[in-house]
PDB file of C-alpha atoms and ligand atoms in Angstrom:
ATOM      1  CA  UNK P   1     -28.482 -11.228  12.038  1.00  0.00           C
ATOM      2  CA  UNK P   2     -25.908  -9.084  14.251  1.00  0.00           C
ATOM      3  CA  UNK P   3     -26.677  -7.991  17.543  1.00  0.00           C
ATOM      4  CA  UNK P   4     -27.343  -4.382  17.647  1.00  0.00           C
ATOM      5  CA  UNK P   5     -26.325  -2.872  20.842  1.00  0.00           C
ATOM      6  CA  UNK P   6     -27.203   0.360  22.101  1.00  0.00           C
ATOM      7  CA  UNK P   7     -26.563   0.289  25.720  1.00  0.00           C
ATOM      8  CA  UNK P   8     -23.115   1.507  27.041  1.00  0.00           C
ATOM      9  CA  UNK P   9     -23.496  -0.533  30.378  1.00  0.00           C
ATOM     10  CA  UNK P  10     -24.501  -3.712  27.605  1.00  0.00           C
ATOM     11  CA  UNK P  11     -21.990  -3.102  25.172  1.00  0.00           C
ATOM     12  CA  UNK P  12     -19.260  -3.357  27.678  1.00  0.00           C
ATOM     13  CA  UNK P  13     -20.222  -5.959  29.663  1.00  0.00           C
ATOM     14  CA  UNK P  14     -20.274  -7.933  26.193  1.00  0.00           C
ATOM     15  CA  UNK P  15     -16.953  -6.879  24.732  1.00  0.00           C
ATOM     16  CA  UNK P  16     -15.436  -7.801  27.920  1.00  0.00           C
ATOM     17  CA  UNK P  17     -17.061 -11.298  27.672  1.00  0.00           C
ATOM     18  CA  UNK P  18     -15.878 -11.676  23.984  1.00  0.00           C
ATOM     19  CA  UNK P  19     -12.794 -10.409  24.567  1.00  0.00           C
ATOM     20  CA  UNK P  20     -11.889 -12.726  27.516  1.00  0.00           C
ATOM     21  CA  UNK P  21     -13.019 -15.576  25.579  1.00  0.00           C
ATOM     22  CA  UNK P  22     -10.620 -14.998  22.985  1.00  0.00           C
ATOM     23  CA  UNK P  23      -7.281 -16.544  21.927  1.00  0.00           C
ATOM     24  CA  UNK P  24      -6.044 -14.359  18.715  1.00  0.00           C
ATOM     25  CA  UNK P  25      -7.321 -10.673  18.471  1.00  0.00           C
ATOM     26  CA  UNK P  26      -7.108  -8.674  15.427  1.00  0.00           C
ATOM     27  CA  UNK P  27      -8.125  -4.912  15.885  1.00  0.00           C
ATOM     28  CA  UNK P  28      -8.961  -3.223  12.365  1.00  0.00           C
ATOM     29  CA  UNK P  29      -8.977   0.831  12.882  1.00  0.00           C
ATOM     30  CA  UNK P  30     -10.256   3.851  10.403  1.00  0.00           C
ATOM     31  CA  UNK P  31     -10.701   7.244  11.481  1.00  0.00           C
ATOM     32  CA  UNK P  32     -13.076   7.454  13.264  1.00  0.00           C
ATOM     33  CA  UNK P  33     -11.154   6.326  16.229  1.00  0.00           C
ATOM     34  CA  UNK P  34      -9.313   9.547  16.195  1.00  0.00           C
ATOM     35  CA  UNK P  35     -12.291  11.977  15.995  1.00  0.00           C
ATOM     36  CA  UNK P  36     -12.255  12.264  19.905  1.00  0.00           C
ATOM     37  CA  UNK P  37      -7.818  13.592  19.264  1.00  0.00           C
ATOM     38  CA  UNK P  38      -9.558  16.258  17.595  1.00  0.00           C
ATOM     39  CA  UNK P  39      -8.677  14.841  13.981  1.00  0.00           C
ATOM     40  CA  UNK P  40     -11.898  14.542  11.923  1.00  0.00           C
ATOM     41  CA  UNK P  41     -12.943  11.368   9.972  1.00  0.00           C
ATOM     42  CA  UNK P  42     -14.074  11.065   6.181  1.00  0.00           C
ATOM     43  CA  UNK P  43     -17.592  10.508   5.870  1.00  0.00           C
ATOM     44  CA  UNK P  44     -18.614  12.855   8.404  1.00  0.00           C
ATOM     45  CA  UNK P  45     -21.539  15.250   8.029  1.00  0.00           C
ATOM     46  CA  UNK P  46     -19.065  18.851   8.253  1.00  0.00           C
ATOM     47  CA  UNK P  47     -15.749  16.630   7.895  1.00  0.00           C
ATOM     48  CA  UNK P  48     -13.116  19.513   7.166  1.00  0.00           C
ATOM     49  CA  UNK P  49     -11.907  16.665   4.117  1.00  0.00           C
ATOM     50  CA  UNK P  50     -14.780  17.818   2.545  1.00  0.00           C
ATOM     51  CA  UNK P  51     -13.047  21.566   2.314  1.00  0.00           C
ATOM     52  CA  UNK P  52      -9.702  19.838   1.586  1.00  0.00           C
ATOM     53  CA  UNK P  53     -10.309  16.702  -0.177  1.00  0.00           C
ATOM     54  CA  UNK P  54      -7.291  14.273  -0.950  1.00  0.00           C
ATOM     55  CA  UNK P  55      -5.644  14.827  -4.513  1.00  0.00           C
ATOM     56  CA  UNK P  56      -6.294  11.392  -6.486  1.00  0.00           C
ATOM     57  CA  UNK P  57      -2.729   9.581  -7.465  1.00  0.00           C
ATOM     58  CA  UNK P  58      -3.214  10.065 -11.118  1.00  0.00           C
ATOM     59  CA  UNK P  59      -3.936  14.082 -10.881  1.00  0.00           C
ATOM     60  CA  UNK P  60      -1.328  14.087  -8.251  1.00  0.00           C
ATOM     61  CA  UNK P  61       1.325  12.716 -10.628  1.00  0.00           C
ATOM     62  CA  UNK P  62       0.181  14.265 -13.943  1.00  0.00           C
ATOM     63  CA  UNK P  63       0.789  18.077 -12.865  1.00  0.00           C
ATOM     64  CA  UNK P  64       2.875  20.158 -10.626  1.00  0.00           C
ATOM     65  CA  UNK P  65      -0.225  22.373 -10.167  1.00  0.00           C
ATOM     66  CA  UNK P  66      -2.047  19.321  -8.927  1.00  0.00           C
ATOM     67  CA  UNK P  67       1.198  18.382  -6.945  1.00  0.00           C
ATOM     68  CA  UNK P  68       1.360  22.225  -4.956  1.00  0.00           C
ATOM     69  CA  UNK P  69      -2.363  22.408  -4.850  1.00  0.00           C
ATOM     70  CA  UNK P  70      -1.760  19.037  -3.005  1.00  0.00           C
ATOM     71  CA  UNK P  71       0.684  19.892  -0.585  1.00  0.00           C
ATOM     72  CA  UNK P  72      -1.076  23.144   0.379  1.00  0.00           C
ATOM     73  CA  UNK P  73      -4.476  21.033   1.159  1.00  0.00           C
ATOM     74  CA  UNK P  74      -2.176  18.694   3.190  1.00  0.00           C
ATOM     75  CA  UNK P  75      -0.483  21.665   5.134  1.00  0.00           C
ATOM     76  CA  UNK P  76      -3.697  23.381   5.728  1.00  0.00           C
ATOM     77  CA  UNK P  77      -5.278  20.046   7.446  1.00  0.00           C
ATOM     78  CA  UNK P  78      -1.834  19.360   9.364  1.00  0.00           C
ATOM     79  CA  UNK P  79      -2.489  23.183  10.559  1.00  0.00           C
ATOM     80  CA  UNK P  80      -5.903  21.902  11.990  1.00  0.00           C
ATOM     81  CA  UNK P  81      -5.196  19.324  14.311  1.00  0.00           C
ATOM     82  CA  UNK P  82      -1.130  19.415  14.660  1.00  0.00           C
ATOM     83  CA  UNK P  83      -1.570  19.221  18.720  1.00  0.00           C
ATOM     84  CA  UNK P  84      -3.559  15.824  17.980  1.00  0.00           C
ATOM     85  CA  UNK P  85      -2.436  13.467  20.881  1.00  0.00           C
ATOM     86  CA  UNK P  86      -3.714   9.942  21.260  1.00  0.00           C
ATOM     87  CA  UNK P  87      -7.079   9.378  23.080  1.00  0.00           C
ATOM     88  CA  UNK P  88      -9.045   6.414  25.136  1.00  0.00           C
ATOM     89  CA  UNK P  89      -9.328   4.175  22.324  1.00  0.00           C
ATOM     90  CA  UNK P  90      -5.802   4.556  21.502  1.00  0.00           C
ATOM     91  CA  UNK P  91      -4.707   3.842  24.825  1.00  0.00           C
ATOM     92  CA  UNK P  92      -7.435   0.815  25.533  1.00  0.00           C
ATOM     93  CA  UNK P  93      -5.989  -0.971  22.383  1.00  0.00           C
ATOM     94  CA  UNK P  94      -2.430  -0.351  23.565  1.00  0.00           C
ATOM     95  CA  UNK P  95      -3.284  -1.715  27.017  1.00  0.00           C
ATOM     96  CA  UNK P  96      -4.594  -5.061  24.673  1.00  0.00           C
ATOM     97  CA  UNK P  97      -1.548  -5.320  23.088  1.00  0.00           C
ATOM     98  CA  UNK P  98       0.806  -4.772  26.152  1.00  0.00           C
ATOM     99  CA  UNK P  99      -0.847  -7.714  27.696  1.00  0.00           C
ATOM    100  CA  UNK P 100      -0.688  -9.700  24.236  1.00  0.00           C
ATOM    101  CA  UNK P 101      -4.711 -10.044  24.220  1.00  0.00           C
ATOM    102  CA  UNK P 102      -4.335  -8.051  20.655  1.00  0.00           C
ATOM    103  CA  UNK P 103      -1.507  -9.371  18.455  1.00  0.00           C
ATOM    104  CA  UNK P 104      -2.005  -6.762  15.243  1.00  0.00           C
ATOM    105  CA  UNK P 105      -3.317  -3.410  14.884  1.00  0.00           C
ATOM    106  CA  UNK P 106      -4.378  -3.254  10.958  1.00  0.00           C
ATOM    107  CA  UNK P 107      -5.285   0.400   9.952  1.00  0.00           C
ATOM    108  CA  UNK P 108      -6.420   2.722   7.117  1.00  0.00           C
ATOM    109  CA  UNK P 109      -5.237   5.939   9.709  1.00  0.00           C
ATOM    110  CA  UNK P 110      -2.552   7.419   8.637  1.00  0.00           C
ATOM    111  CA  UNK P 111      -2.229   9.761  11.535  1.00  0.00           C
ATOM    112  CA  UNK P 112       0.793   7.797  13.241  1.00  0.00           C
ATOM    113  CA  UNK P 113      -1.700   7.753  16.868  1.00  0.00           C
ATOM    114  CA  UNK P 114      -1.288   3.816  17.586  1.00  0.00           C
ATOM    115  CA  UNK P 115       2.160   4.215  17.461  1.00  0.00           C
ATOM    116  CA  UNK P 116       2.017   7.716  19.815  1.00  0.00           C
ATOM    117  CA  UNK P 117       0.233   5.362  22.538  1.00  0.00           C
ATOM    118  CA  UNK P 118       2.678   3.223  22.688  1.00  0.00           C
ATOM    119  CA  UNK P 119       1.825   0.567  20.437  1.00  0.00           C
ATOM    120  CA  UNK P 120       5.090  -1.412  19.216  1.00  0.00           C
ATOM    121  CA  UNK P 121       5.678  -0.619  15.123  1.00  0.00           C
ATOM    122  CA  UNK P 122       5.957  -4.362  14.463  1.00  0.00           C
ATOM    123  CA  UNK P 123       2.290  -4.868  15.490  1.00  0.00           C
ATOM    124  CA  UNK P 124       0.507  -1.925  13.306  1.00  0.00           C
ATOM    125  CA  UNK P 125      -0.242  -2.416  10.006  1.00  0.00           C
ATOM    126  CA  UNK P 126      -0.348   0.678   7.730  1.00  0.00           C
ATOM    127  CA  UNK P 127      -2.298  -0.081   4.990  1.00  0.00           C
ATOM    128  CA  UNK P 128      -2.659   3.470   3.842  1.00  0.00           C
ATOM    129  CA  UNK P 129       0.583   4.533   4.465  1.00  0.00           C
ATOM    130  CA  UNK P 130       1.732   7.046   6.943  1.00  0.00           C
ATOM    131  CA  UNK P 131       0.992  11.254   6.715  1.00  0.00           C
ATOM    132  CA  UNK P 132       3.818  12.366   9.234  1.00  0.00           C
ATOM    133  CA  UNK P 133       6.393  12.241   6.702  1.00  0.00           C
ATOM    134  CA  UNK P 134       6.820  12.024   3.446  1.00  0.00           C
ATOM    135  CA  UNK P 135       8.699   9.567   0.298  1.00  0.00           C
ATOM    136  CA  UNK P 136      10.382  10.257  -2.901  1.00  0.00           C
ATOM    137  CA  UNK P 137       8.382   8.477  -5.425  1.00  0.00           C
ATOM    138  CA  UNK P 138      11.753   7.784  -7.495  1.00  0.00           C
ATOM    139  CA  UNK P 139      14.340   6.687  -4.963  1.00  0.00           C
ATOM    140  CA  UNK P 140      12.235   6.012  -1.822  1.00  0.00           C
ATOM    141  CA  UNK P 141      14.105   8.000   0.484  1.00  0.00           C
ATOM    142  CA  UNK P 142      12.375   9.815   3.387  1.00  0.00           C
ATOM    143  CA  UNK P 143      11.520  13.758   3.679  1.00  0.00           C
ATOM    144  CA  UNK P 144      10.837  15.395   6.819  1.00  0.00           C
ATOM    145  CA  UNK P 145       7.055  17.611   6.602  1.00  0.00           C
ATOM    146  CA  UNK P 146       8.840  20.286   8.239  1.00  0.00           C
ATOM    147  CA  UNK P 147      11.781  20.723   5.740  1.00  0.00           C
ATOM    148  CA  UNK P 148       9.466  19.558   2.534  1.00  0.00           C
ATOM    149  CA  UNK P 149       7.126  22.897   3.496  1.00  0.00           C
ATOM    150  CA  UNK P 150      10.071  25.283   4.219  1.00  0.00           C
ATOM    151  CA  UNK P 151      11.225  24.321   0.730  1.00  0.00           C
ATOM    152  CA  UNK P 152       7.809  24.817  -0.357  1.00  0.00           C
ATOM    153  CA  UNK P 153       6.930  28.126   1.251  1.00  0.00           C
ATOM    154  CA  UNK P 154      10.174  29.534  -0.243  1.00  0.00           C
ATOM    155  CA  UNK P 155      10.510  28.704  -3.496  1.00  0.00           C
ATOM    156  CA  UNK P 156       6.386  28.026  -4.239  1.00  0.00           C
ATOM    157  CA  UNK P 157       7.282  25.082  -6.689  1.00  0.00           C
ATOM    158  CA  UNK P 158       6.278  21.250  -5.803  1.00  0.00           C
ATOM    159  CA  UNK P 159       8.668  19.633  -3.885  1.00  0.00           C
ATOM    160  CA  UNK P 160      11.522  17.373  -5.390  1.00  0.00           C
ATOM    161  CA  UNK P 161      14.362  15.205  -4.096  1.00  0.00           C
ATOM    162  CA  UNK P 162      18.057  15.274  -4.642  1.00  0.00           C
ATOM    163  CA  UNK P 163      17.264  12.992  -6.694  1.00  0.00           C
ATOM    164  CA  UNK P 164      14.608  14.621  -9.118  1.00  0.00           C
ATOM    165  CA  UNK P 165      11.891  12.029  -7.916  1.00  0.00           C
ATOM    166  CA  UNK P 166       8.722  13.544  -6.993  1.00  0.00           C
ATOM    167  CA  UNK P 167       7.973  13.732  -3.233  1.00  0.00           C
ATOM    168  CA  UNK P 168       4.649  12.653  -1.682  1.00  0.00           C
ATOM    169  CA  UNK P 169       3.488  12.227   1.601  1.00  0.00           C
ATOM    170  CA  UNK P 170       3.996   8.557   2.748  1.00  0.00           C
ATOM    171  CA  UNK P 171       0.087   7.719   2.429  1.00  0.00           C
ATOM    172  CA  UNK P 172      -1.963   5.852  -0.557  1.00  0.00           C
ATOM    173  CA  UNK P 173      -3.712   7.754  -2.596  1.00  0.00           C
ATOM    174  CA  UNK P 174      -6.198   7.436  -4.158  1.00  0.00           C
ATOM    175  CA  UNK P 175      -5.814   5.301  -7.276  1.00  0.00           C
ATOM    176  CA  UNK P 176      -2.470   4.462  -5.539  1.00  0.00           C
ATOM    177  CA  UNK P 177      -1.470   0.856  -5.423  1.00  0.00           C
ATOM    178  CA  UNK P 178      -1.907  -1.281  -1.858  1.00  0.00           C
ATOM    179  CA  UNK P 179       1.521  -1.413  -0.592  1.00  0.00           C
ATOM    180  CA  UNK P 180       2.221  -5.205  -0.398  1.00  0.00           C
ATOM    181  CA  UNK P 181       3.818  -5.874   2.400  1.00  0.00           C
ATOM    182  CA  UNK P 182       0.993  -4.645   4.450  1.00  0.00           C
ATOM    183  CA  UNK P 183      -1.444  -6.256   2.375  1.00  0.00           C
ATOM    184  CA  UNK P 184       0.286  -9.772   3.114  1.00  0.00           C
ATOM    185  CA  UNK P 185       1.209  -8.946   6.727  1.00  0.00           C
ATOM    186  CA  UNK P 186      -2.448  -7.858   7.233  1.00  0.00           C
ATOM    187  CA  UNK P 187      -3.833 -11.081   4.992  1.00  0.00           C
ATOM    188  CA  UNK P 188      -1.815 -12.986   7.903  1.00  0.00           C
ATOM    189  CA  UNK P 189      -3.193 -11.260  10.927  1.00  0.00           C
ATOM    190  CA  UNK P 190      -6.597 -11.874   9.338  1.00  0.00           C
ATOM    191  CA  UNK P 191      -6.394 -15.603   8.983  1.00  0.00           C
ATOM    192  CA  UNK P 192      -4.618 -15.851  12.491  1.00  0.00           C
ATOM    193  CA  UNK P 193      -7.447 -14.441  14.360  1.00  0.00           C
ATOM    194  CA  UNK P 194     -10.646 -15.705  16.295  1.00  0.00           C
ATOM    195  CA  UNK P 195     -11.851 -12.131  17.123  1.00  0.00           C
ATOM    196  CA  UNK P 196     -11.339  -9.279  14.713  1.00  0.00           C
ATOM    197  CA  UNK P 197     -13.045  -5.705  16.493  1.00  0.00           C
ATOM    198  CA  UNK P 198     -13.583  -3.206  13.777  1.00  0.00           C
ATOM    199  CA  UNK P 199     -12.998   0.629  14.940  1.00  0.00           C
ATOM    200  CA  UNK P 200     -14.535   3.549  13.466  1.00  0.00           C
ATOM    201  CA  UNK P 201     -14.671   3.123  10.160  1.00  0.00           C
ATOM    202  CA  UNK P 202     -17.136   2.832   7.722  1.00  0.00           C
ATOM    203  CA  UNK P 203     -16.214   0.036   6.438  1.00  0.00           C
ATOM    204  CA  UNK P 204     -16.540   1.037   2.226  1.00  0.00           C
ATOM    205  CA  UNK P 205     -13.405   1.735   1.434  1.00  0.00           C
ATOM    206  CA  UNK P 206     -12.046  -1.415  -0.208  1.00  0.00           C
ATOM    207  CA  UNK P 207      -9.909  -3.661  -0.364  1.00  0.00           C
ATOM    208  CA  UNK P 208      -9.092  -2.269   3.310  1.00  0.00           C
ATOM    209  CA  UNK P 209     -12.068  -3.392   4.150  1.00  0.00           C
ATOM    210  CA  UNK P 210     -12.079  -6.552   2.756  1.00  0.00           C
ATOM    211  CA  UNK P 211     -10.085  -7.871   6.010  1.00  0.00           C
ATOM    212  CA  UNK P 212     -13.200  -7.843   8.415  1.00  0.00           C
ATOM    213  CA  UNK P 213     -14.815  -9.678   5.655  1.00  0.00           C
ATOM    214  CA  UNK P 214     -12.392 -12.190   5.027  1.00  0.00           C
ATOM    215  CA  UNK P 215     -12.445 -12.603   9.081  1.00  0.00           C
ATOM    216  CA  UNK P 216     -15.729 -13.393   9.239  1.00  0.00           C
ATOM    217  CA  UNK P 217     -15.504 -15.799   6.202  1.00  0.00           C
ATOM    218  CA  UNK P 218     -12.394 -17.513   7.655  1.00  0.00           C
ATOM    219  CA  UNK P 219     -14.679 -18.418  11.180  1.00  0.00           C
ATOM    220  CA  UNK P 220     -13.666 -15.162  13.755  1.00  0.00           C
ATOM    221  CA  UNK P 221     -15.998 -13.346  15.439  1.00  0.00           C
ATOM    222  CA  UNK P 222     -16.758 -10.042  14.319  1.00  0.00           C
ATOM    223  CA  UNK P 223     -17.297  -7.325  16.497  1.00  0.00           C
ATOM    224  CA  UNK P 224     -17.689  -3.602  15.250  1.00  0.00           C
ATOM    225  CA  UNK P 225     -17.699  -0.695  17.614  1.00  0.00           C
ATOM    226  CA  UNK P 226     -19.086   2.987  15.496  1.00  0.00           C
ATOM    227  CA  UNK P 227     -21.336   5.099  16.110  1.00  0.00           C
ATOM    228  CA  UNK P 228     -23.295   5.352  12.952  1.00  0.00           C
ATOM    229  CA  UNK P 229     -24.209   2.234  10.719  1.00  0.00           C
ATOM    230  CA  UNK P 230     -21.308   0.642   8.974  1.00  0.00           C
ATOM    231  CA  UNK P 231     -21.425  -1.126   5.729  1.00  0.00           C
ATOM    232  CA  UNK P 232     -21.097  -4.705   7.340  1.00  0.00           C
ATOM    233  CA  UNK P 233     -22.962  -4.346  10.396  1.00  0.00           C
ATOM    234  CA  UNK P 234     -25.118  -7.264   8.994  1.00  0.00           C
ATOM    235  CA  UNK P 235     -22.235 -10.284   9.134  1.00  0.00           C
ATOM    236  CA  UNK P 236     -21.382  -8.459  12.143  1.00  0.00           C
ATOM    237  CA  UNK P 237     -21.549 -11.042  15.645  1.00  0.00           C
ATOM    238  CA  UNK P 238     -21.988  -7.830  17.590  1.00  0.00           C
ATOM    239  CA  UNK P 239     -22.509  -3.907  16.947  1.00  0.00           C
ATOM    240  CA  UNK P 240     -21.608  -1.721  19.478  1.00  0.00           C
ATOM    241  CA  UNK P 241     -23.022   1.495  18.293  1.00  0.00           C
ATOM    242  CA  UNK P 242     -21.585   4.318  20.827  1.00  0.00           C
ATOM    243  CA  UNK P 243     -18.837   6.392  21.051  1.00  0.00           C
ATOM    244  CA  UNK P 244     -15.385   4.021  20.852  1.00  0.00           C
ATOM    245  CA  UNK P 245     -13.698   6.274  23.497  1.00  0.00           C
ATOM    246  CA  UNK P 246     -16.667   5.097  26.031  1.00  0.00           C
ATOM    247  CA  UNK P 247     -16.688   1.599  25.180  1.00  0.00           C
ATOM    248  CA  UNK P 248     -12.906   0.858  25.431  1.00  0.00           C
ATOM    249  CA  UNK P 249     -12.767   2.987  28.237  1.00  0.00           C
ATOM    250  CA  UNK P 250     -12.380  -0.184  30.562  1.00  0.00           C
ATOM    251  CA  UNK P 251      -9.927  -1.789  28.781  1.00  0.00           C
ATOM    252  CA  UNK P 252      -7.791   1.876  29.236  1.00  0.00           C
ATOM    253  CA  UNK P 253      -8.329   1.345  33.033  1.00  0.00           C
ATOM    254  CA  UNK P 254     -10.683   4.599  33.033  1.00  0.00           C
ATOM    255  CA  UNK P 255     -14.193   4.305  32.896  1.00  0.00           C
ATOM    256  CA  UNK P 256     -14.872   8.105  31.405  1.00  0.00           C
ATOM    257  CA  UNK P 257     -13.882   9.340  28.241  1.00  0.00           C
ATOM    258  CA  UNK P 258      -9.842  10.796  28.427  1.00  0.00           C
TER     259      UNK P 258
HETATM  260  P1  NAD N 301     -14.828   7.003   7.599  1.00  0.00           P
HETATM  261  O1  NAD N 301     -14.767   8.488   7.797  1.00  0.00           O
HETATM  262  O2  NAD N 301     -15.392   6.491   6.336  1.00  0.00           O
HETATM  263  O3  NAD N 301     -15.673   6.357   8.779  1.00  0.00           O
HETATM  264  C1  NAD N 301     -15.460   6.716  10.123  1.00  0.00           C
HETATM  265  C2  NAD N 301     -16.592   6.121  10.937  1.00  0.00           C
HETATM  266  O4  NAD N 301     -16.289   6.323  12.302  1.00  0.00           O
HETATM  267  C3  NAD N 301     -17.942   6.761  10.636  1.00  0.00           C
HETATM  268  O5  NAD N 301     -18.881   5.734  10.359  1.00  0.00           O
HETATM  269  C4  NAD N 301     -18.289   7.496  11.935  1.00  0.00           C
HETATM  270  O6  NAD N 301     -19.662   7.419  12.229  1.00  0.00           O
HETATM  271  C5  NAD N 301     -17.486   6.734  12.965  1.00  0.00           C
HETATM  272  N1  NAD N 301     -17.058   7.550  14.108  1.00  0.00           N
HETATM  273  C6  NAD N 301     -16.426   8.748  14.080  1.00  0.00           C
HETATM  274  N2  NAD N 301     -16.102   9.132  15.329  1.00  0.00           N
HETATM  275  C7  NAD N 301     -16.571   8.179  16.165  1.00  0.00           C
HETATM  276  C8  NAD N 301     -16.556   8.007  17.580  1.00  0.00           C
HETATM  277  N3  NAD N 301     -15.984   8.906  18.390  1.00  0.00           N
HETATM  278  N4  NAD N 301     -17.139   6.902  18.106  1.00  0.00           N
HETATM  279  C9  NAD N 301     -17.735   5.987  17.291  1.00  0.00           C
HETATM  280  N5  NAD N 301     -17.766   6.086  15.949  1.00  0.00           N
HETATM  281  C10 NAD N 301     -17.181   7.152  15.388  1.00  0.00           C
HETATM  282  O7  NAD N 301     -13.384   6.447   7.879  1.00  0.00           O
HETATM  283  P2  NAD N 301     -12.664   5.149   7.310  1.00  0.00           P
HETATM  284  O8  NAD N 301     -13.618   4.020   7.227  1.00  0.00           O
HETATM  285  O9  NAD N 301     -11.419   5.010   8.105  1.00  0.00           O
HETATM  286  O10 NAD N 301     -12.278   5.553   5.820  1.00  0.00           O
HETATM  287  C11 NAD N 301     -11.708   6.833   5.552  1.00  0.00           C
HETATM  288  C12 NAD N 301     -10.408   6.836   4.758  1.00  0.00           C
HETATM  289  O11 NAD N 301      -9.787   8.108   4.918  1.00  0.00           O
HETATM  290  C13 NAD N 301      -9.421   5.824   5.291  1.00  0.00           C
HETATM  291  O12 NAD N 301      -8.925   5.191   4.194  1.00  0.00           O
HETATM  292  C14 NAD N 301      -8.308   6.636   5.972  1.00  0.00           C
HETATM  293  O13 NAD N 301      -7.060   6.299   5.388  1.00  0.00           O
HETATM  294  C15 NAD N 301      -8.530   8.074   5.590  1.00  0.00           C
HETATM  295  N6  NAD N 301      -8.571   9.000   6.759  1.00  0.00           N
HETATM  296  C16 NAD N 301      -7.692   8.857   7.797  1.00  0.00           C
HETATM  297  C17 NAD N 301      -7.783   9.692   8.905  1.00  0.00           C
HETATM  298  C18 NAD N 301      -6.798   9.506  10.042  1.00  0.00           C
HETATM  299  O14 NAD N 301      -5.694   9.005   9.827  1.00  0.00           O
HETATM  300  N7  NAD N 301      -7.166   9.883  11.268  1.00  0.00           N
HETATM  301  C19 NAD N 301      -8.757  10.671   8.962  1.00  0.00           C
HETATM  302  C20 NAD N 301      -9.651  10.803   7.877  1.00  0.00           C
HETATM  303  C21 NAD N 301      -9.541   9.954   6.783  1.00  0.00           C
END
């Protein structure tokens, strides 16, 4: 039965315990760690997705209506939170990694904010891709957002690369395969750790979630810091259920929210 904690002052003082006491730390991120940048998560009550939901692969690739209707949901979002800058819980988890207490950042975001805070490339783990740029689906080359929607805007047809591939943002779609080198890289960083702290997410969307799972199975601690319930807050060592910008505030070196 997981410890359900309520208490800021608690939480803290037992994060920092369990932290401390750790040798390999695994942090596993969704979005909700970067509703306080302004960028709002999935399941949400109000979440602005809900206005704009994602295009699933298969529609995406079956129709260049489905493809424009796509990119103009995409651009409309981007509009919404462009000036999104990294937050507490960005910086408390790059602090972690800076001093090698957290060895791998594994994350469904695909906002590119662990990597604004300062967090070295080699230790995230994408594993739904990236939305800053975009990839031809043919020859795998990469498209600047700003150039793919001038192209756009002009000429109102999907965009396409030199090479006639379709281009796509760099994410996973829905109905999208895993990409497998993040799969295995995160499979690793799952296996090597004794502490895995799960961030804002719900914790549904498989096989992402799968990792704090296999964790848990493999003999880490779990620790999950979100505000609401999450889907494995019962295997769970400890909940933290409070505002992530709050609880990691001491491990920014702040002890208030930004
Ligand atoms: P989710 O929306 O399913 O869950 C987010 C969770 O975070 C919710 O349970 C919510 O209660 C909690 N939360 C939100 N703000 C919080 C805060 N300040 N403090 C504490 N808890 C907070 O997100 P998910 O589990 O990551 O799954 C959504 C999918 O959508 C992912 O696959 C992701 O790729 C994608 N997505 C990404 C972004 C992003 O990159 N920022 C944003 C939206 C969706």
């Amino acid at each position: 039965m997981a410890n359900i904690v309520t208490d800021m002052e608690d939480g803290r003082d037992q994060l920092i315990r369990i932290v401390e006491d750790a040798e390999h730390i695994a942090a596993f991120t969704g979005a909700g760690i970067s509703t306080e940048s302004g960028i709002p998560d999935f399941r949400s009550k109000d979440s602005a997705w809900k206005r704009h939901p994602p295009i699933p692969f298969e529609e995406f690739m079956a129709s260049e209506t489905a493809r424009m209707e796509s990119w103009r949901r995409k651009f409309a979002m981007d509009d919404s939170f462009k000036d999104a800058a990294p937050n507490t819980g960005h910086y408390a988890l790059a602090r972690l990694v800076a001093g090698d207490r957290i060895h791998s950042i594994i994350t469904q975001n695909i906002d590119g904010l662990h990597q604004a805070s300062g967090v070295p490339r080699e230790k995230i783990i994408e594993l739904h891709g990236n939305g800053t740029y975009a990839k031809c689906l043919g020859c795998g080359v990469r498209h600047e957002l700003a150039a793919v929607r001038n192209r756009f805007e002009a000429s109102n047809r999907a965009p396409q690369c030199l090479c006639g591939g379709i281009v796509k943002t760099a994410t996973i779609a829905f109905g999208q395969a895993m990409p497998n080198e993040e799969m295995r890289r995160a499979h690793a960083a799952t296996l090597q750790c004794d502490l895995m702290l799960a961030i804002g997410s719900s914790l549904v969307v498989y096989p992402a979630a799968g990792f704090p799972v296999l964790a848990k199975e493999n003999g880490a601690q779990l620790v999950i810091i979100n505000r609401e319930e999450t889907a494995l807050d019962a295997i769970a060592d400890i909940v933290i259920r409070a505002p992530i910008g709050e609880v990691l505030a001491p491990f920014a070196g702040r002890d208030r929210l930004n």
